[in-house]
Amino acid sequence: MKILPLVPAFLTTVAAVQPQGIIEIEWSSNCGYASKVTNPAIPAANPTVIETPKIASAQAGIPNPVATDAPVADSYPPISSAGSTTKNEQVPDPGVYSPHPSPSAPVYSQQEQKSELKTGTASVYGNVKSGEITYYSVGMGACGQNSSGQDETGSIVSISGDVYDAAMIDLNTNNNPLCGRTITMKGSNGKTAQGTILDRCEGCRGGDIDVSHKIFIEIYGSLDPGRSEIEWWYS
């Protein structure tokens, strides 16, 4: 056995001594090996575990909601129950965009609707109407007034059935709102005259009118033209 080489190594041995005894002897690396001797009376020390600090959860930073007494406004108006809505009531859908409503079609009264004539050449309450004018012998008119004998003295007008019938409000022709209404007539020569609607002209159409002798002469000077163009409007 080779003992001499071990002597220097033994001299460099470090012994750690505690009251409990020798707990560990470390041999120098020159010896070629190391050995540990443990006192059986001393329990083995547990290895120290270094705890990794825990990262706080992201949810920990979110504060809990705090209850307040302030009322919370709804995003949309409450929808009425089925029993409180009317038959034609519609509840708007807040999620659907509603474009601006287009203008509704104008609503006309029954009398205004009647003013549109079958021929389309005149209307009851239009501005200026045009047609032909002639004269006739006046008598019992559709408005219920007897004008017999007033050919040369009365300013009497008989309008076409198209215009007269369009203004009817019932089956009684005497109740026509055009009866007794004054119109102004302008002849093709530029002269004008006024007359009162008292009759309905069966053979006239659109803006055509029949007038008493008096009116025809006022415009044309005599009865010779017989028939001519005319414009007229309500006075």
CSV table of C-alpha atoms in Angstrom, one decimal:
chain,number,residue,atom,x,y,z
A,1,MET,CA,0.0,0.0,0.0
A,2,LYS,CA,1.1,3.6,-0.8
A,3,ILE,CA,0.7,5.6,2.5
A,4,LEU,CA,3.2,8.4,2.0
A,5,PRO,CA,1.2,10.2,-0.8
A,6,LEU,CA,-1.8,10.3,1.5
A,7,VAL,CA,0.0,12.2,4.3
A,8,PRO,CA,0.1,15.6,2.7
A,9,ALA,CA,-3.5,15.3,1.8
A,10,PHE,CA,-4.4,14.3,5.3
A,11,LEU,CA,-2.6,17.4,6.6
A,12,THR,CA,-4.8,19.6,4.4
A,13,THR,CA,-8.0,18.0,5.7
A,14,VAL,CA,-10.4,20.4,7.4
A,15,ALA,CA,-12.5,19.0,10.1
A,16,ALA,CA,-15.6,20.9,11.1
A,17,VAL,CA,-16.4,20.2,14.7
A,18,GLN,CA,-19.6,21.2,16.5
A,19,PRO,CA,-20.9,20.3,19.9
A,20,GLN,CA,-22.9,17.5,18.4
A,21,GLY,CA,-19.7,15.9,16.9
A,22,ILE,CA,-18.2,15.8,13.5
A,23,ILE,CA,-20.9,16.4,11.0
A,24,GLU,CA,-18.8,16.4,7.8
A,25,ILE,CA,-15.2,15.8,6.7
A,26,GLU,CA,-14.1,16.9,3.3
A,27,TRP,CA,-11.0,15.5,1.8
A,28,SER,CA,-8.9,17.5,-0.5
A,29,SER,CA,-9.3,16.9,-4.1
A,30,ASN,CA,-5.7,15.8,-4.1
A,31,CYS,CA,-6.8,12.5,-2.6
A,32,GLY,CA,-8.7,11.7,-5.7
A,33,TYR,CA,-12.0,11.1,-3.9
A,34,ALA,CA,-14.2,12.7,-1.2
A,35,SER,CA,-16.3,11.1,1.5
A,36,LYS,CA,-19.0,12.4,3.8
A,37,VAL,CA,-19.5,11.1,7.3
A,38,THR,CA,-22.7,12.1,9.0
A,39,ASN,CA,-23.4,11.9,12.6
A,40,PRO,CA,-26.5,9.6,13.0
A,41,ALA,CA,-27.7,11.7,15.9
A,42,ILE,CA,-28.2,14.7,13.7
A,43,PRO,CA,-31.1,14.6,11.4
A,44,ALA,CA,-30.5,15.3,7.8
A,45,ALA,CA,-31.3,18.9,6.9
A,46,ASN,CA,-34.1,19.4,4.4
A,47,PRO,CA,-33.0,21.2,1.3
A,48,THR,CA,-33.9,24.9,1.3
A,49,VAL,CA,-36.7,25.6,-1.2
A,50,ILE,CA,-36.7,29.2,-2.5
A,51,GLU,CA,-40.3,30.1,-3.3
A,52,THR,CA,-40.8,32.0,-6.5
A,53,PRO,CA,-42.9,35.1,-5.9
A,54,LYS,CA,-46.4,34.7,-7.2
A,55,ILE,CA,-47.6,37.1,-9.8
A,56,ALA,CA,-50.8,38.7,-8.8
A,57,SER,CA,-53.7,37.8,-10.9
A,58,ALA,CA,-54.9,40.3,-13.4
A,59,GLN,CA,-58.3,40.1,-11.8
A,60,ALA,CA,-56.9,41.2,-8.5
A,61,GLY,CA,-56.4,44.7,-9.8
A,62,ILE,CA,-60.0,45.1,-10.9
A,63,PRO,CA,-61.9,46.9,-8.2
A,64,ASN,CA,-65.3,45.5,-7.3
A,65,PRO,CA,-68.3,47.6,-8.4
A,66,VAL,CA,-69.5,49.9,-5.8
A,67,ALA,CA,-73.2,50.1,-5.4
A,68,THR,CA,-74.6,53.6,-5.5
A,69,ASP,CA,-78.0,55.1,-5.0
A,70,ALA,CA,-78.0,57.0,-8.3
A,71,PRO,CA,-80.7,55.8,-10.7
A,72,VAL,CA,-79.3,54.1,-13.8
A,73,ALA,CA,-80.9,55.4,-17.0
A,74,ASP,CA,-82.0,52.8,-19.6
A,75,SER,CA,-80.3,52.9,-23.0
A,76,TYR,CA,-83.7,52.6,-24.7
A,77,PRO,CA,-87.2,53.6,-23.7
A,78,PRO,CA,-89.2,50.8,-22.1
A,79,ILE,CA,-91.6,49.0,-24.4
A,80,SER,CA,-95.2,49.1,-23.3
A,81,SER,CA,-97.0,45.9,-22.5
A,82,ALA,CA,-99.3,44.5,-25.1
A,83,GLY,CA,-102.3,45.6,-23.1
A,84,SER,CA,-101.3,49.3,-23.1
A,85,THR,CA,-100.6,49.8,-26.8
A,86,THR,CA,-103.3,50.9,-29.2
A,87,LYS,CA,-104.2,48.9,-32.2
A,88,ASN,CA,-102.2,51.0,-34.7
A,89,GLU,CA,-99.4,51.9,-32.3
A,90,GLN,CA,-95.9,50.7,-33.4
A,91,VAL,CA,-93.0,50.5,-31.0
A,92,PRO,CA,-89.8,51.7,-32.7
A,93,ASP,CA,-86.9,49.3,-32.8
A,94,PRO,CA,-83.9,51.1,-31.3
A,95,GLY,CA,-81.5,48.8,-33.2
A,96,VAL,CA,-82.9,49.7,-36.6
A,97,TYR,CA,-82.1,53.0,-38.3
A,98,SER,CA,-85.1,54.7,-39.6
A,99,PRO,CA,-84.6,57.1,-42.4
A,100,HIS,CA,-86.3,60.3,-42.6
A,101,PRO,CA,-90.0,59.7,-43.7
A,102,SER,CA,-90.8,60.7,-47.1
A,103,PRO,CA,-93.5,63.4,-47.5
A,104,SER,CA,-97.0,61.8,-47.6
A,105,ALA,CA,-99.3,62.5,-50.5
A,106,PRO,CA,-101.6,65.4,-50.1
A,107,VAL,CA,-105.1,64.6,-48.9
A,108,TYR,CA,-108.0,66.3,-50.7
A,109,SER,CA,-111.5,66.6,-49.5
A,110,GLN,CA,-114.3,64.9,-51.3
A,111,GLN,CA,-115.3,68.2,-52.9
A,112,GLU,CA,-111.8,68.9,-54.1
A,113,GLN,CA,-111.5,65.4,-55.6
A,114,LYS,CA,-114.6,65.9,-57.5
A,115,SER,CA,-113.1,69.0,-59.1
A,116,GLU,CA,-111.0,66.9,-61.4
A,117,LEU,CA,-113.0,66.8,-64.6
A,118,LYS,CA,-113.5,63.9,-66.9
A,119,THR,CA,-112.1,65.9,-69.9
A,120,GLY,CA,-109.1,67.2,-67.8
A,121,THR,CA,-109.5,70.7,-69.4
A,122,ALA,CA,-110.9,72.5,-66.3
A,123,SER,CA,-111.3,72.2,-62.6
A,124,VAL,CA,-113.8,73.6,-60.2
A,125,TYR,CA,-111.3,75.7,-58.1
A,126,GLY,CA,-108.6,76.1,-60.7
A,127,ASN,CA,-107.2,79.6,-61.5
A,128,VAL,CA,-108.1,80.2,-65.2
A,129,LYS,CA,-110.3,78.0,-67.3
A,130,SER,CA,-110.6,78.2,-71.1
A,131,GLY,CA,-113.2,77.0,-73.6
A,132,GLU,CA,-115.8,78.3,-75.9
A,133,ILE,CA,-118.6,80.8,-75.2
A,134,THR,CA,-122.0,81.1,-76.8
A,135,TYR,CA,-125.4,82.6,-75.8
A,136,TYR,CA,-128.7,81.0,-75.1
A,137,SER,CA,-132.3,81.8,-74.0
A,138,VAL,CA,-132.4,81.7,-70.2
A,139,GLY,CA,-135.2,80.1,-68.2
A,140,MET,CA,-135.5,77.7,-65.3
A,141,GLY,CA,-132.0,76.9,-64.3
A,142,ALA,CA,-130.4,73.9,-62.6
A,143,CYS,CA,-129.9,75.9,-59.5
A,144,GLY,CA,-133.7,76.2,-59.1
A,145,GLN,CA,-134.1,79.9,-60.2
A,146,ASN,CA,-136.4,80.8,-63.0
A,147,SER,CA,-134.7,83.5,-65.1
A,148,SER,CA,-137.2,83.6,-67.9
A,149,GLY,CA,-137.4,86.9,-69.7
A,150,GLN,CA,-134.0,88.1,-68.5
A,151,ASP,CA,-132.1,87.5,-71.7
A,152,GLU,CA,-131.3,91.1,-72.2
A,153,THR,CA,-131.1,92.2,-68.6
A,154,GLY,CA,-129.7,89.4,-66.6
A,155,SER,CA,-126.0,88.5,-66.3
A,156,ILE,CA,-126.6,84.7,-66.2
A,157,VAL,CA,-124.0,82.0,-66.8
A,158,SER,CA,-124.6,78.3,-67.5
A,159,ILE,CA,-121.4,76.2,-66.9
A,160,SER,CA,-120.6,72.8,-68.4
A,161,GLY,CA,-121.9,69.6,-66.9
A,162,ASP,CA,-118.3,68.5,-66.3
A,163,VAL,CA,-117.7,71.4,-63.9
A,164,TYR,CA,-121.1,71.5,-62.4
A,165,ASP,CA,-121.4,67.8,-61.6
A,166,ALA,CA,-117.9,67.7,-60.2
A,167,ALA,CA,-119.0,70.1,-57.5
A,168,MET,CA,-122.2,68.3,-56.5
A,169,ILE,CA,-122.6,67.5,-52.8
A,170,ASP,CA,-125.8,65.5,-53.0
A,171,LEU,CA,-128.4,64.5,-55.6
A,172,ASN,CA,-130.2,67.8,-55.4
A,173,THR,CA,-128.8,70.1,-58.1
A,174,ASN,CA,-130.2,73.2,-56.2
A,175,ASN,CA,-127.6,72.5,-53.5
A,176,ASN,CA,-124.6,72.8,-55.7
A,177,PRO,CA,-122.1,75.1,-54.1
A,178,LEU,CA,-121.3,76.7,-57.5
A,179,CYS,CA,-124.9,78.1,-57.7
A,180,GLY,CA,-124.9,81.9,-57.3
A,181,ARG,CA,-121.1,82.1,-57.6
A,182,THR,CA,-119.8,85.0,-59.7
A,183,ILE,CA,-117.2,84.5,-62.5
A,184,THR,CA,-115.2,86.9,-64.6
A,185,MET,CA,-115.0,86.2,-68.4
A,186,LYS,CA,-112.4,87.5,-70.9
A,187,GLY,CA,-113.1,87.3,-74.6
A,188,SER,CA,-110.6,86.7,-77.4
A,189,ASN,CA,-110.8,90.5,-78.0
A,190,GLY,CA,-109.6,91.2,-74.5
A,191,LYS,CA,-112.9,92.6,-73.2
A,192,THR,CA,-114.3,91.3,-69.9
A,193,ALA,CA,-117.7,90.9,-68.2
A,194,GLN,CA,-119.1,89.3,-65.0
A,195,GLY,CA,-121.9,86.9,-64.6
A,196,THR,CA,-123.6,84.6,-62.0
A,197,ILE,CA,-123.8,80.8,-62.3
A,198,LEU,CA,-127.4,79.8,-62.2
A,199,ASP,CA,-127.6,76.9,-64.7
A,200,ARG,CA,-126.0,73.8,-66.1
A,201,CYS,CA,-125.1,73.5,-69.8
A,202,GLU,CA,-125.8,70.0,-71.0
A,203,GLY,CA,-123.9,70.3,-74.3
A,204,CYS,CA,-120.9,72.1,-72.9
A,205,ARG,CA,-117.6,70.4,-72.1
A,206,GLY,CA,-114.7,71.4,-69.8
A,207,GLY,CA,-114.4,75.1,-69.7
A,208,ASP,CA,-117.2,75.9,-72.2
A,209,ILE,CA,-120.0,78.2,-71.0
A,210,ASP,CA,-123.3,79.5,-72.2
A,211,VAL,CA,-124.3,83.0,-71.2
A,212,SER,CA,-127.3,85.4,-71.5
A,213,HIS,CA,-127.5,87.8,-74.4
A,214,LYS,CA,-126.6,90.6,-72.2
A,215,ILE,CA,-123.1,89.1,-71.3
A,216,PHE,CA,-122.3,88.1,-74.9
A,217,ILE,CA,-123.1,91.6,-76.2
A,218,GLU,CA,-121.0,93.2,-73.4
A,219,ILE,CA,-117.9,91.2,-74.6
A,220,TYR,CA,-118.4,91.1,-78.4
A,221,GLY,CA,-120.7,94.0,-79.1
A,222,SER,CA,-123.4,91.9,-80.7
A,223,LEU,CA,-124.6,88.3,-81.1
A,224,ASP,CA,-123.1,88.0,-84.6
A,225,PRO,CA,-120.0,86.1,-83.6
A,226,GLY,CA,-122.3,83.3,-82.3
A,227,ARG,CA,-119.4,81.4,-80.7
A,228,SER,CA,-115.9,82.4,-79.7
A,229,GLU,CA,-113.0,81.5,-77.4
A,230,ILE,CA,-113.2,82.5,-73.8
A,231,GLU,CA,-111.3,82.5,-70.6
A,232,TRP,CA,-112.9,82.7,-67.2
A,233,TRP,CA,-112.2,82.4,-63.5
A,234,TYR,CA,-114.0,82.6,-60.2
A,235,SER,CA,-114.3,86.2,-58.9
